[in-house]
Structure formats: structure tokens, C-alpha cells
Short mmCIF file of C-alpha atoms in Angstrom, two decimals:
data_model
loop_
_atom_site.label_atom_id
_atom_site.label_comp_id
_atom_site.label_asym_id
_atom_site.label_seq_id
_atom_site.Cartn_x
_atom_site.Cartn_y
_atom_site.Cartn_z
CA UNK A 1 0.00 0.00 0.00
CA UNK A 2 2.81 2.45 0.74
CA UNK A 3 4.36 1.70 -2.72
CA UNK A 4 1.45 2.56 -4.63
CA UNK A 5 0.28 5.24 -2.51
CA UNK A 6 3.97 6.61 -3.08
CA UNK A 7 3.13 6.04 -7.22
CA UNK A 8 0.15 7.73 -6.59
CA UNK A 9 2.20 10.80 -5.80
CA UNK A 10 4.77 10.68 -8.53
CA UNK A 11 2.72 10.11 -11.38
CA UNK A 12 0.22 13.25 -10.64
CA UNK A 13 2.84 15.26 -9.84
CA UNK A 14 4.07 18.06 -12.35
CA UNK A 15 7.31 17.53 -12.63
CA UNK A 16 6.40 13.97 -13.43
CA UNK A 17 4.12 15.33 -16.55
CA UNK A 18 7.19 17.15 -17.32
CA UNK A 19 9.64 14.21 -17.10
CA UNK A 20 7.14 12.11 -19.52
CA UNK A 21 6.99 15.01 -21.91
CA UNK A 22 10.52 15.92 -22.26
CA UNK A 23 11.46 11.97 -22.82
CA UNK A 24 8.84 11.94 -25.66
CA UNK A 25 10.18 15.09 -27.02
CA UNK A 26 13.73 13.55 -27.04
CA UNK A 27 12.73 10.57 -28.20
CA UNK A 28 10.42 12.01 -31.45
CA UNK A 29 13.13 14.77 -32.45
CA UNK A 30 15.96 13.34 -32.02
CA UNK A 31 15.43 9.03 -33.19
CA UNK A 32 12.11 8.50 -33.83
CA UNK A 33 11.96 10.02 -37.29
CA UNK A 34 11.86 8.61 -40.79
CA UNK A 35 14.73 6.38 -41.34
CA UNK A 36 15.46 4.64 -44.69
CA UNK A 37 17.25 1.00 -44.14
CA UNK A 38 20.66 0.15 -44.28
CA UNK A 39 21.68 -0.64 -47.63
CA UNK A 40 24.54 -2.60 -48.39
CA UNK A 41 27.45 -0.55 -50.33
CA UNK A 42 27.55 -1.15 -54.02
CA UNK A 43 31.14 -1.24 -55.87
CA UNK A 44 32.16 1.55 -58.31
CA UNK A 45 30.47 4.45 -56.65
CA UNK A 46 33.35 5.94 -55.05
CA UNK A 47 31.89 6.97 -52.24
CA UNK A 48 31.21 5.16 -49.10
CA UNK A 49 31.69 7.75 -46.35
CA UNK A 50 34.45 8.37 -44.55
CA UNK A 51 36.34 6.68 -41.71
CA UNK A 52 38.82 7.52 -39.20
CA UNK A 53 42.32 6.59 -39.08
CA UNK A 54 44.83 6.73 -36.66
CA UNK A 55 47.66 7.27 -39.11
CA UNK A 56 50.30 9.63 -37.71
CA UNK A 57 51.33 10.67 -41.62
CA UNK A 58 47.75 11.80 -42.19
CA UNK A 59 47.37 13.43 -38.68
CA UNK A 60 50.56 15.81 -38.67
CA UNK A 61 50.33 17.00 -41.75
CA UNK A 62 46.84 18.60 -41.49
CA UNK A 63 47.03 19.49 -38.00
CA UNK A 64 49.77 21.60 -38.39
CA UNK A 65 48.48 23.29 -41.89
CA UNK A 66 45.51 24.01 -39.50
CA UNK A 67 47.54 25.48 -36.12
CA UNK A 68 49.93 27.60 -38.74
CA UNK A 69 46.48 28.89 -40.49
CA UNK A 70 44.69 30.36 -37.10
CA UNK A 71 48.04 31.63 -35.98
CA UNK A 72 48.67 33.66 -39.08
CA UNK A 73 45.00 34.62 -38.86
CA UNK A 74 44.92 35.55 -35.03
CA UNK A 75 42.36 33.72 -33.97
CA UNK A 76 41.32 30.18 -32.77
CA UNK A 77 38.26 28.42 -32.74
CA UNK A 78 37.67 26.57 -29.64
CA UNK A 79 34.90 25.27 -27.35
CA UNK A 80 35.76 25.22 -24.20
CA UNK A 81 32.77 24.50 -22.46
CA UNK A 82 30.72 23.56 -25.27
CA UNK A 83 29.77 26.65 -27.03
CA UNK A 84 32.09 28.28 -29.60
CA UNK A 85 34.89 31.00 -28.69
CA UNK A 86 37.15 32.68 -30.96
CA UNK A 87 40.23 32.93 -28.85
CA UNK A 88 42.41 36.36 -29.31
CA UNK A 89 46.32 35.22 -27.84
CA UNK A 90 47.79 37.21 -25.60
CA UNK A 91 51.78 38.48 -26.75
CA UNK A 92 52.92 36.22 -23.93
CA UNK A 93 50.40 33.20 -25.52
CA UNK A 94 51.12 34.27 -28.93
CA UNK A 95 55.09 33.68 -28.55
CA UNK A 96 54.98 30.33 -26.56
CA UNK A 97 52.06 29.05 -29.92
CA UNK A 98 55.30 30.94 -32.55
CA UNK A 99 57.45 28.54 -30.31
CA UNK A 100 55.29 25.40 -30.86
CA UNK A 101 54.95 26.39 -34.38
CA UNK A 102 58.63 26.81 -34.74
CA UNK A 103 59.09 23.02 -33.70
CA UNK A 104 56.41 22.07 -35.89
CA UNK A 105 57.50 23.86 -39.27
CA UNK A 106 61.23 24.85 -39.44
CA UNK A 107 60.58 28.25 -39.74
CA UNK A 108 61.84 30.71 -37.47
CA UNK A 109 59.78 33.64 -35.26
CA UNK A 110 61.01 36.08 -38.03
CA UNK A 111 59.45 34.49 -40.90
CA UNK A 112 56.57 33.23 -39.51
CA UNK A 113 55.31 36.78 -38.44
CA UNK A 114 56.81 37.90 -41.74
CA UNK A 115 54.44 36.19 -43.58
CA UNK A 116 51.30 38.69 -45.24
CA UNK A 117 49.77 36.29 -48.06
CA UNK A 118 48.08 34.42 -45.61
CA UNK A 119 44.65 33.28 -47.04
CA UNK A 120 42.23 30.91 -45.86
CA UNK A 121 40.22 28.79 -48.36
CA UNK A 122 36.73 29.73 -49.12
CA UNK A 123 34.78 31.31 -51.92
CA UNK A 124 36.10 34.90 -53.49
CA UNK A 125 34.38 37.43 -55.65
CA UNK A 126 36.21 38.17 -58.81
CA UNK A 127 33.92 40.87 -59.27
CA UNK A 128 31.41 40.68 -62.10
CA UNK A 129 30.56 39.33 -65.26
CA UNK A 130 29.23 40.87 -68.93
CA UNK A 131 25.79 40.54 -67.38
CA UNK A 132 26.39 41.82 -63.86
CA UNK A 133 26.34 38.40 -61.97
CA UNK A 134 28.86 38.05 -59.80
CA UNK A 135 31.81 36.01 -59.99
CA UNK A 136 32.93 33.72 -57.53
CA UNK A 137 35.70 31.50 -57.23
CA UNK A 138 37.61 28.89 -54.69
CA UNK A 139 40.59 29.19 -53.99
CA UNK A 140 42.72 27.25 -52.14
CA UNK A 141 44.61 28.31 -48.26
CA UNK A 142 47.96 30.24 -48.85
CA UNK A 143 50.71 29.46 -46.18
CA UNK A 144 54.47 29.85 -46.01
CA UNK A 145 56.36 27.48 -47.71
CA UNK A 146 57.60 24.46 -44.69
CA UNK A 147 57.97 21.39 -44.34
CA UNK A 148 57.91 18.55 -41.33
CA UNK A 149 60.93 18.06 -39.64
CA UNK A 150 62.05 14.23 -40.37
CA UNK A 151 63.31 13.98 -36.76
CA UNK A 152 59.53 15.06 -35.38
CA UNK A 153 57.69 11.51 -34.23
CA UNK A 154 54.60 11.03 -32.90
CA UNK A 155 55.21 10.76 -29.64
CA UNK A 156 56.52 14.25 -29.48
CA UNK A 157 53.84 16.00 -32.34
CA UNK A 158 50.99 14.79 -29.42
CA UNK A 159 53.54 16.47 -26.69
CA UNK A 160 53.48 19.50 -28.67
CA UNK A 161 49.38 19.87 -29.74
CA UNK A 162 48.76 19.49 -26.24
CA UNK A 163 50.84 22.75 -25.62
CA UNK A 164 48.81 24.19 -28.31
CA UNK A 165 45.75 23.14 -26.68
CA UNK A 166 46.42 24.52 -22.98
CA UNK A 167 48.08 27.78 -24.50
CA UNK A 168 44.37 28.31 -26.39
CA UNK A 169 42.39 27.29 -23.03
CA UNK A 170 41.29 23.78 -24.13
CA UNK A 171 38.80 22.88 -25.79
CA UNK A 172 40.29 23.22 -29.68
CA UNK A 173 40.92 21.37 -32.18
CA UNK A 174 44.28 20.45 -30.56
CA UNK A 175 43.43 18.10 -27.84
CA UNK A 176 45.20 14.84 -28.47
CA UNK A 177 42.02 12.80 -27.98
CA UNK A 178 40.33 14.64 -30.52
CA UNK A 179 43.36 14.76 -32.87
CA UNK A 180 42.49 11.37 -35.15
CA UNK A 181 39.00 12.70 -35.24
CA UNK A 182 39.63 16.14 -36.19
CA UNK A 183 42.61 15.38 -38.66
CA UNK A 184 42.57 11.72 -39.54
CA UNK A 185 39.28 11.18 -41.27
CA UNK A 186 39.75 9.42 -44.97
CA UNK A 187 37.48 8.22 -47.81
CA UNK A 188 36.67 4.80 -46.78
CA UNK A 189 37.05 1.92 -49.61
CA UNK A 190 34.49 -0.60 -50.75
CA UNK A 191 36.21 -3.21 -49.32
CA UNK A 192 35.52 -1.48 -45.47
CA UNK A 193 32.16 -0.35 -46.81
CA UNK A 194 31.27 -3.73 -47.51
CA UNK A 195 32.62 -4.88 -44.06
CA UNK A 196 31.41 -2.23 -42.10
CA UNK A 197 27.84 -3.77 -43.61
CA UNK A 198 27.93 -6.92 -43.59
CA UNK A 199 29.36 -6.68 -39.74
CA UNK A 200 25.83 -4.63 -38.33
CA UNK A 201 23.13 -7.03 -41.02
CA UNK A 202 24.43 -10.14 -38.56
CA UNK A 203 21.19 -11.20 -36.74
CA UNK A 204 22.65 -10.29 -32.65
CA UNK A 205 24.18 -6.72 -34.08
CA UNK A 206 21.67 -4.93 -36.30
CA UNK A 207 19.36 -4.32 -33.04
CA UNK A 208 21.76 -4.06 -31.03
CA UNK A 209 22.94 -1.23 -32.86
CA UNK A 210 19.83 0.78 -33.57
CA UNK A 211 19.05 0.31 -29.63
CA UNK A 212 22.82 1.82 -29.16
CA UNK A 213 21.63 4.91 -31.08
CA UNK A 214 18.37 4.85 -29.33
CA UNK A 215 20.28 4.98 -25.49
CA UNK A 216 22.63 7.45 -26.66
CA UNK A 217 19.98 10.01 -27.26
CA UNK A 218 17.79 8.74 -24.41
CA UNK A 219 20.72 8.91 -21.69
CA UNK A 220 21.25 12.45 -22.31
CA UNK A 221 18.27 13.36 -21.38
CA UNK A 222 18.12 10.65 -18.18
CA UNK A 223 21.29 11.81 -17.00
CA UNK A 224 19.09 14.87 -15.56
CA UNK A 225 15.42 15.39 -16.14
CA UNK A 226 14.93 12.36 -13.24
CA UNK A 227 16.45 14.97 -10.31
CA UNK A 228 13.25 17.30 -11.03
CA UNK A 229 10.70 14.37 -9.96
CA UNK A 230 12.86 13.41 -7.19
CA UNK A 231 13.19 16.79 -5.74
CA UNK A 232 10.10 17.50 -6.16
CA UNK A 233 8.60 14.35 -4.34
CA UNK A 234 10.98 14.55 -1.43
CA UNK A 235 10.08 18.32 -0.71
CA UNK A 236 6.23 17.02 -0.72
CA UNK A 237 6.78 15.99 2.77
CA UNK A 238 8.92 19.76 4.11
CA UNK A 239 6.40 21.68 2.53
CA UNK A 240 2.98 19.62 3.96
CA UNK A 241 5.00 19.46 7.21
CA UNK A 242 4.92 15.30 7.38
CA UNK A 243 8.25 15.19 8.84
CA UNK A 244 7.12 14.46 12.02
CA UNK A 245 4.42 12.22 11.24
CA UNK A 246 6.26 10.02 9.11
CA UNK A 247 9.15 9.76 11.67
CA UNK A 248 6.72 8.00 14.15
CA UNK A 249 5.04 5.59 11.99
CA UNK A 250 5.17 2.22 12.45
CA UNK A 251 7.00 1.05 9.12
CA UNK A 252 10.59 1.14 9.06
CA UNK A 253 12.97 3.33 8.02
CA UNK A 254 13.91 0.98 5.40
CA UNK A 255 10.27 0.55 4.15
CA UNK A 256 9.69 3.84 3.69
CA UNK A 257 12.40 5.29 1.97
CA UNK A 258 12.60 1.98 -0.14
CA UNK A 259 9.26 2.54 -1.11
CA UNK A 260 9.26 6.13 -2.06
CA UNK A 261 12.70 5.54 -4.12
CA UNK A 262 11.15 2.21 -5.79
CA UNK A 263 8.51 3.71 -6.73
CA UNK A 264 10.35 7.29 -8.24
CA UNK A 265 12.44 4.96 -10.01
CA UNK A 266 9.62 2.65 -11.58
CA UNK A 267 7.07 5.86 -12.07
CA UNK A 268 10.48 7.18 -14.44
CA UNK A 269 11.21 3.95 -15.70
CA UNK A 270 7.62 3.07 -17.95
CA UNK A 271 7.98 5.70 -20.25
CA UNK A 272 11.51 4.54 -21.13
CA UNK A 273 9.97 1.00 -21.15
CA UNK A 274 7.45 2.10 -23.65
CA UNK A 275 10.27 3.72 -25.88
CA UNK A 276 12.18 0.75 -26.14
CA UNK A 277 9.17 -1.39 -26.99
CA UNK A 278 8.58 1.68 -29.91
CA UNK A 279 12.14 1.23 -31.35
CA UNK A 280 11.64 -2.89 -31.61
CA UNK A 281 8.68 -2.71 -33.46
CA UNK A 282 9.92 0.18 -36.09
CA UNK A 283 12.87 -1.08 -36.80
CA UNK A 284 11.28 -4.74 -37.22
CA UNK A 285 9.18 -3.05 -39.60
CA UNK A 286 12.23 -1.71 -41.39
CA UNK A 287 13.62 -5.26 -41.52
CA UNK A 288 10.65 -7.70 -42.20
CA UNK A 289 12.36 -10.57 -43.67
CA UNK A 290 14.94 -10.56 -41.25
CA UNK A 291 15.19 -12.15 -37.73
CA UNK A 292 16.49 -9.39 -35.70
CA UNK A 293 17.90 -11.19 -31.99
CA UNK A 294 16.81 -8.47 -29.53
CA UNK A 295 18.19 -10.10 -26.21
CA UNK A 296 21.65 -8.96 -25.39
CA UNK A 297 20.73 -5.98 -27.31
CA UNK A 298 17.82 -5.27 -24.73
CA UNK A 299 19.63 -6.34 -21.84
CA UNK A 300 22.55 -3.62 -22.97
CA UNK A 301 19.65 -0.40 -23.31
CA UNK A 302 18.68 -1.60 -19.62
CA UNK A 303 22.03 -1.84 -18.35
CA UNK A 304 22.59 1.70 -20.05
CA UNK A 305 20.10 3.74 -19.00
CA UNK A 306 18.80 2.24 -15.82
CA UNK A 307 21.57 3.27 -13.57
CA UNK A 308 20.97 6.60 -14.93
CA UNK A 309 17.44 7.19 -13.54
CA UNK A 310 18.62 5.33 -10.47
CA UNK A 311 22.27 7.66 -9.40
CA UNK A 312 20.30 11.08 -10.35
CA UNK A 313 16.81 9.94 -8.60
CA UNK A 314 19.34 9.35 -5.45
CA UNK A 315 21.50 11.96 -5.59
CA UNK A 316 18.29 14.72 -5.90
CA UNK A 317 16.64 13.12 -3.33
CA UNK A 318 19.97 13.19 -0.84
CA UNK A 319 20.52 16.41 -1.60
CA UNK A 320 16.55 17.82 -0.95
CA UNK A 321 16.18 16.38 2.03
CA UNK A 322 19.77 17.55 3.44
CA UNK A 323 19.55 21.20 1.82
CA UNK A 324 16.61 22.10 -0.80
CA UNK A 325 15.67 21.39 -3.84
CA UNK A 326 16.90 24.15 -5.65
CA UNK A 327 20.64 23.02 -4.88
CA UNK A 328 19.70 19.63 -5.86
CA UNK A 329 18.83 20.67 -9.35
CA UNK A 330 21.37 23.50 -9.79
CA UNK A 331 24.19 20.98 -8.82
CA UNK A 332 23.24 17.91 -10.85
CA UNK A 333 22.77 20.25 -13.81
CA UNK A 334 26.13 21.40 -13.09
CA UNK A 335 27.23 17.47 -13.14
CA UNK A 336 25.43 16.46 -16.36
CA UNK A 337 26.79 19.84 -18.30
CA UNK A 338 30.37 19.25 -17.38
CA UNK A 339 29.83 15.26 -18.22
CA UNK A 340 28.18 16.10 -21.51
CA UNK A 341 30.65 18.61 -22.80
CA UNK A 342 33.43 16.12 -21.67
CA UNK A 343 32.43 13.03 -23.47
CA UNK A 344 32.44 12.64 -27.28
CA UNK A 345 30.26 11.75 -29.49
CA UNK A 346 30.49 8.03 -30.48
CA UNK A 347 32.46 5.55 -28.48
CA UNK A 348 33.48 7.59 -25.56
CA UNK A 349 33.32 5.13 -22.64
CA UNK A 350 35.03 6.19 -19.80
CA UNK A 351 35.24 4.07 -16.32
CA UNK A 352 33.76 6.18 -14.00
CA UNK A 353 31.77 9.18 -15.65
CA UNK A 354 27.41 10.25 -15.82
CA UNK A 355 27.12 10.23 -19.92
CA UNK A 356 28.10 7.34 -22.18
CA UNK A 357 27.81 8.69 -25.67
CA UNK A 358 28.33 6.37 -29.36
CA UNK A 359 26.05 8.01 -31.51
CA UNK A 360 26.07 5.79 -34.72
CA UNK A 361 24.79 2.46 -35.95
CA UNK A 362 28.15 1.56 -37.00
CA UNK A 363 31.31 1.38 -35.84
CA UNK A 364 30.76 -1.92 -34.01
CA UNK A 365 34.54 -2.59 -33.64
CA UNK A 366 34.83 0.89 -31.49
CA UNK A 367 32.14 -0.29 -28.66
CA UNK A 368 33.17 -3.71 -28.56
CA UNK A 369 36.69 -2.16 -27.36
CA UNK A 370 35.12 -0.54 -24.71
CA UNK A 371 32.49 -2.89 -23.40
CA UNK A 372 34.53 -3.38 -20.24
CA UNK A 373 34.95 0.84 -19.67
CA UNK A 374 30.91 0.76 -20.39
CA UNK A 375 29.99 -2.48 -17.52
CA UNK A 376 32.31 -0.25 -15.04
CA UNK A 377 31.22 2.73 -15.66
CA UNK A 378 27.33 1.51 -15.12
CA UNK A 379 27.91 -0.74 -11.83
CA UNK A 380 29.93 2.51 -10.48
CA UNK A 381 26.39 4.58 -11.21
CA UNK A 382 24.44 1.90 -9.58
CA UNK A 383 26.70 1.76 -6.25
CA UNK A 384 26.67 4.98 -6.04
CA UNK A 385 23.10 5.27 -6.23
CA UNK A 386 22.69 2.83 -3.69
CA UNK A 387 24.95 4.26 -1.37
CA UNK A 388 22.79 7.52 -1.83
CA UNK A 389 19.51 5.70 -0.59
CA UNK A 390 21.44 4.04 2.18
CA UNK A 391 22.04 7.02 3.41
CA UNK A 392 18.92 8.44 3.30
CA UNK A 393 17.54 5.39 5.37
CA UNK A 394 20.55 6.29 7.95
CA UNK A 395 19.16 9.85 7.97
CA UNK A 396 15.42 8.93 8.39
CA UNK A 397 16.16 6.47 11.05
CA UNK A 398 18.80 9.44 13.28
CA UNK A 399 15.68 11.47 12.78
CA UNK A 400 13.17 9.00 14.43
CA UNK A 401 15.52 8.76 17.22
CA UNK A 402 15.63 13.05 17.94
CA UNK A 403 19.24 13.10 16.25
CA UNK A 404 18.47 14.75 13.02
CA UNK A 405 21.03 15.63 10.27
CA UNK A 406 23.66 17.94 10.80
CA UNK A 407 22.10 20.62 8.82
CA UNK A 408 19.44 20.54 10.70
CA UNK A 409 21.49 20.91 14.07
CA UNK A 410 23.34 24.00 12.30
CA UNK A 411 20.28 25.62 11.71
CA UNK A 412 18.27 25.48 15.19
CA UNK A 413 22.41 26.46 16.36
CA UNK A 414 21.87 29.75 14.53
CA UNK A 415 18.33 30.18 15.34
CA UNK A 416 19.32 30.10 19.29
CA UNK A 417 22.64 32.10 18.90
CA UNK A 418 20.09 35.16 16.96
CA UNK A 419 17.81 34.54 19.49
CA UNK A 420 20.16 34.56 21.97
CA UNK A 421 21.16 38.08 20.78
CA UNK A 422 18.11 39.63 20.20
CA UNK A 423 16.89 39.00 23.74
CA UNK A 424 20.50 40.98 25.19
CA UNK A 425 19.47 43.25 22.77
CA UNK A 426 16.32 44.10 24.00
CA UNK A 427 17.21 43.80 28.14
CA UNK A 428 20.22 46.33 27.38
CA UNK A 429 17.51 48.78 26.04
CA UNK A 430 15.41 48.04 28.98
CA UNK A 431 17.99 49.07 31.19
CA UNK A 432 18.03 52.22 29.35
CA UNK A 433 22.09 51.97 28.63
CA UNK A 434 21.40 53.09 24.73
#
């Protein structure tokens, strides 16, 4: 009875109504639009995408075209916390980058800044024709003429970009985890086309990989909408005053916070249900004379996005009930931005982190790497979110017992110290010595 009569409260709750609506909207905008079939890759078309290599000669080459480019032009593109800055050097900045650049090129301080036919590619007008159109043409970048040192390897190229990086204020195009995705990408061949293909169409991968993309959109939005609900429910009982009634019932401490958190967590929990259940049955459609094997591939979206609704349902919970609900937004927002702009987009796994991102039906070979990183990283949410409820239970049980939380003994301390100083306030007027 106390489980449903906690469901009761979630689901006609407004921030639950919210919840359901912003998973919807996620899931509707972002997957659940018209998606044509993978089709297999046929030869002699000459294009089949591209792909990403980690191949040091195509790496150094165009990331140093690109650093020489934004020096010569002053400025840097960067994103250091996830929305775009044009970064303006400093002299001091400017001369440690000339330094890097130095290394990089050959070419000394003196002809670097000596340079003035700098030009970045793009379109140009060539002014107009016979008929007044104008004319516009590409042309290519102009840069000093340089060349890679032959002594420069690798190891030391990544030593330097990360220089370049930190001098800019992270964030750029520099980082050496970003470097084979910024400057590595190639045309892939048929031959990896046709592997690439023929490695998602097996029966155990092709839903697997569609539910990938499905939990990559979903998490972002589970990796914060759940702390609204859970603040909200667990200020219900501040704001009706229940504290004290709910201290001397009967149940135990156990019973009722387990049954309030079981039943945010299965209130939040349908809706992503129902999502899942959507995705099968499209993508089925999109594959009718197929047998798509939707077990491990199921069992991975639960695994996934679980742990989310149950760490962030915790932690806002833990959080109201020591401080307010307010905080407990404000600070798992904080958590989910800095995880979000941290983590890249497809087959960033890391061991302990809030947002798994891999944001593509291929790239099988990638994931399977990091299936270890991606079991870690979702036990780690799921101890931590127990850990969270045990300690509420610890909390609820001090409280039945007149020791309540150490906020709470902070606040009746000021309360008596201000009261405390109001009253030899008021007897020193009384005595009429002001």
C-alpha cells in the first residue's frame, strides 16, 4: 500500500508530466523520425563515407596546416565548455604558440610573423561578369612554404598539440584525444564499406545497434530530467510538514524510503519501457524478412540507461532532504553539463563518468573495445546510487531517534545564537544603557 500510494504521488505530480513530456520530445526529435534502411554498399560508386584513421602521416600533416592557419589569422576556434569561442592570444600566448609552431614547421619567429599572403580557403568574388552576376571562385589556403621536420615523431607531435591546446584554453581542435577525429578522417574503400555492412546485417548486431543509437539520445536526457521528480517528491513531505508524522510511523525506516525511491524509479522507468518497446517494433518493420535477436541488445539499453534514472533519482533526493531542492537541481545540472561537454560523441566510454555517448549504428569494432569501460562505468552509477539511498535510510532512522542531520542541528544552532542576541538586545535597552 505504501508503494502505490507513493506512485500515486509521482505520477500526478508536475514535474512527473514534465519528465514524460521531455522523454517523448527527445525521443520524437531526435530518433524517432523517418529512417530509410541500411543498404549494403555497391562497388564503383566511389563513395562510401568516410572513416577515421589513426595514421600519424595523415594526422601531422593537417594538423599543423591548420595550427599555422589560425596563428597567421589571429584567432582560434575553440569550445571550451561547449559553445564556440574565438580565442584572441595574448603576446605572452602568442610567442609560446610561434614557439610550438617553430618546432612544428622549421621556420623561425622572423618568418613566420613575416608572412602577409596568408589566405584561408573559401569562396572569393572576382567581381562581375558581362551581365552583372557576380563572380565567384575557390581558392585554395595560402601558407608559407615548410615542411615537417624528419626527426619530429609522434610521440613528441601529441607532446606538442597538447601545448597548443592549454596555451588556447582547451577545448580546440588540438586536444590529443580529438586529434584522429579532427585530422585523420579518410574516404573509406568498398572493401571497409562492404565490411562495415555486412558486420551490423548479422542477426545479434543490427538491433543491437539501432538500440545503441536509441540509449545514446535517451541517456542524455536521463542523466538529468529524473532529479526534477525526485526533488520534487521529497520536498512534498517539508512543505505539507509530514516530517514528524512520518518519523513516528510504524514502518521502518527501510520501508519507507525503499518505497518512495522504488517507486520514483519505476514511475520514471515506464515511459523509457514504452520507448524501447517503440524502437523494436519500427525497426522490425524496417527489416521484415529478417530475424532481428533483440536479447543482449535489450539487456545492454537496460544496463545503459537504468543506472541513470537510479544515481540522479538518489543523488536529488539526498541532496533535498539535506539542503533544498533548488541546490539539488542547480548541482546535478552542473554534473550532467560538465559530463556532456566532456564526453564525445560516439564511443566515448570512460570508467567512471554520468554520460556514455556512441552516436552511430556503426562502428561496431569501437564499442566492442570498450564494453569493459561501459559495464564499469554503469555498476559505479548503480553503487553509487545505492549508497545515496542508504544514506537516506541512515538519515530517516537518526531522525526518528531526535538526532536529526547535521544541517538541521546547524540551523536550530543559529536560530538560538540570533535569538540569543536579540533577547540581550532588548534587556540592554530596557535598562536604558542606549
Amino acid at each position: 500500500m505504501l508503494f502505490l500510494k507513493e506512485c500515486k504521488k509521482v505520477i500526478f505530480s508536475m514535474t512527473f508530466v514534465l519528465y514524460v513530456v521531455t522523454v517523448i520530445a527527445m525521443y520524437v526529435t531526435q530518433f524517432c523520425h523517418e529512417r530509410p534502411p541500411v543498404a549494403a554498399p555497391r562497388p564503383g560508386t566511389g563513395n562510401y563515407g568516410a572513416t577515421v584513421r589513426e595514421d600519424p602521416q595523415l594526422i601531422m600533416p593537417a594538423a599543423v596546416e591548420s595550427l599555422l592557419g589560425e596563428y597567421l589569422s589571429g584567432s582560434y576556434p575553440a569550445y571550451p565548455i561547449m559553445f564556440y569561442k574565438n580565442v584572441k592570444l595574448k603576446e605572452n600566448e602568442r610567442l609560446e604558440m610561434q614557439a610550438v609552431l617553430e618546432e612544428l614547421t622549421g621556420l623561425s619567429g622572423e618568418e613566420l610573423d613575416g608572412f602577409t599572403g596568408y589566405q584561408d580557403a573559401g569562396y572569393y568574388s572576382e567581381g562581375m561578369d558581362e551581365n552583372g552576376n557576380p563572380i565567384v571562385q575557390f581558392r585554395e589556403t595560402v601558407l608559407p612554404a615548410y615542411s615537417l621536420p624528419e626527426s619530429l615523431t609522434y610521440e613528441h607531435f601529441c607532446e606538442l598539440m597538447e601545448q597548443a591546446d592549454r596555451i588556447i584554453g582547451g577545448g580546440s581542435s588540438y586536444e590529443v584525444k580529438n586529434l584522429a577525429n579532427n585530422f585523420g578522417r579518410a574516404p573509406m574503400t568498398y572493401e571497409e564499406a562492404l565490411q562495415e555492412y555486412e558486420s551490423l546485417m548479422l542477426p545479434g548486431e543490427l538491433g543491437k545497434s539501432y538500440l545503441r543509437l536509441h540509449c545514446d539520445y535517451m541517456g542524455i536526457v536521463l542523466a538529468v530530467m529524473p532529479v526534477f521528480v525526485a526533488a520534487a517528491l521529497w520536498q512534498l513531505d517539508k512543505r505539507a510538514r509530514m516530517q514528524s508524522l512520518i518519523y513516528t510511523r510504524k514502518s521502518s525506516a527501510v520501508k519507507i524510503v525503499g518505497s518512495r525511491y522504488l517507486a520514483l524509479v519505476s514511475c520514471m522507468t515506464v515511459p523509457v519501457l514504452l520507448t524501447l518497446a517503440y524502437t523494436v517494433y519500427t525497426v522490425a518493420g524496417m527489416y521484415p524478412q529478417m530475424h532481428i535477436a533483440w536479447g543482449s541488445g535489450l539487456g545492454m539499453a537496460l544496463l545503459w540507461l537504468l543506472p541513470d534514472i537510479l544515481v540522479v533519482s538518489a543523488v536529488g533526493a539526498r541532496l533535498t532532504e539535506l539542503f533544498s531542492p533548488l541546490l539539488a537541481i542547480f548541482l546535478q545540472c552542473v554534473w550532467w553539463f560538465l559530463a556532456l561537454n566532456r564526453t564525445e560523441l560516439t564511443g566515448d566510454v570512460a570508467r567512471f563518468g554520468l554520460q556514455v555517448r556512441h552516436n552511430s549504428l556503426s562502428k561496431i569494432t569501437l564499442w566492442q573495445s570498450q564494453w569493459d569501460n561501459f559495464v564499469c562505468n554503469r555498476l559505479t552509477m548503480v553503487i553509487l546510487a545505492l549508497f545515496f539511498v542508504a544514506l537516506a535510510t541512515w538519515l530517516y532512522e537518526r531522525g526518528r531517534r531526535g538526532k536529526g542531520a547535521w544541517t538541521d542541528r546547524l540551523l536550530y544552532w543559529g536560530k538560538s545564537q540570533n535569538y540569543g542576541i536579540r533577547k540581550a538586545g532588548k534587556k540592554v535597552t530596557d535598562d536604558g544603557d542606549i
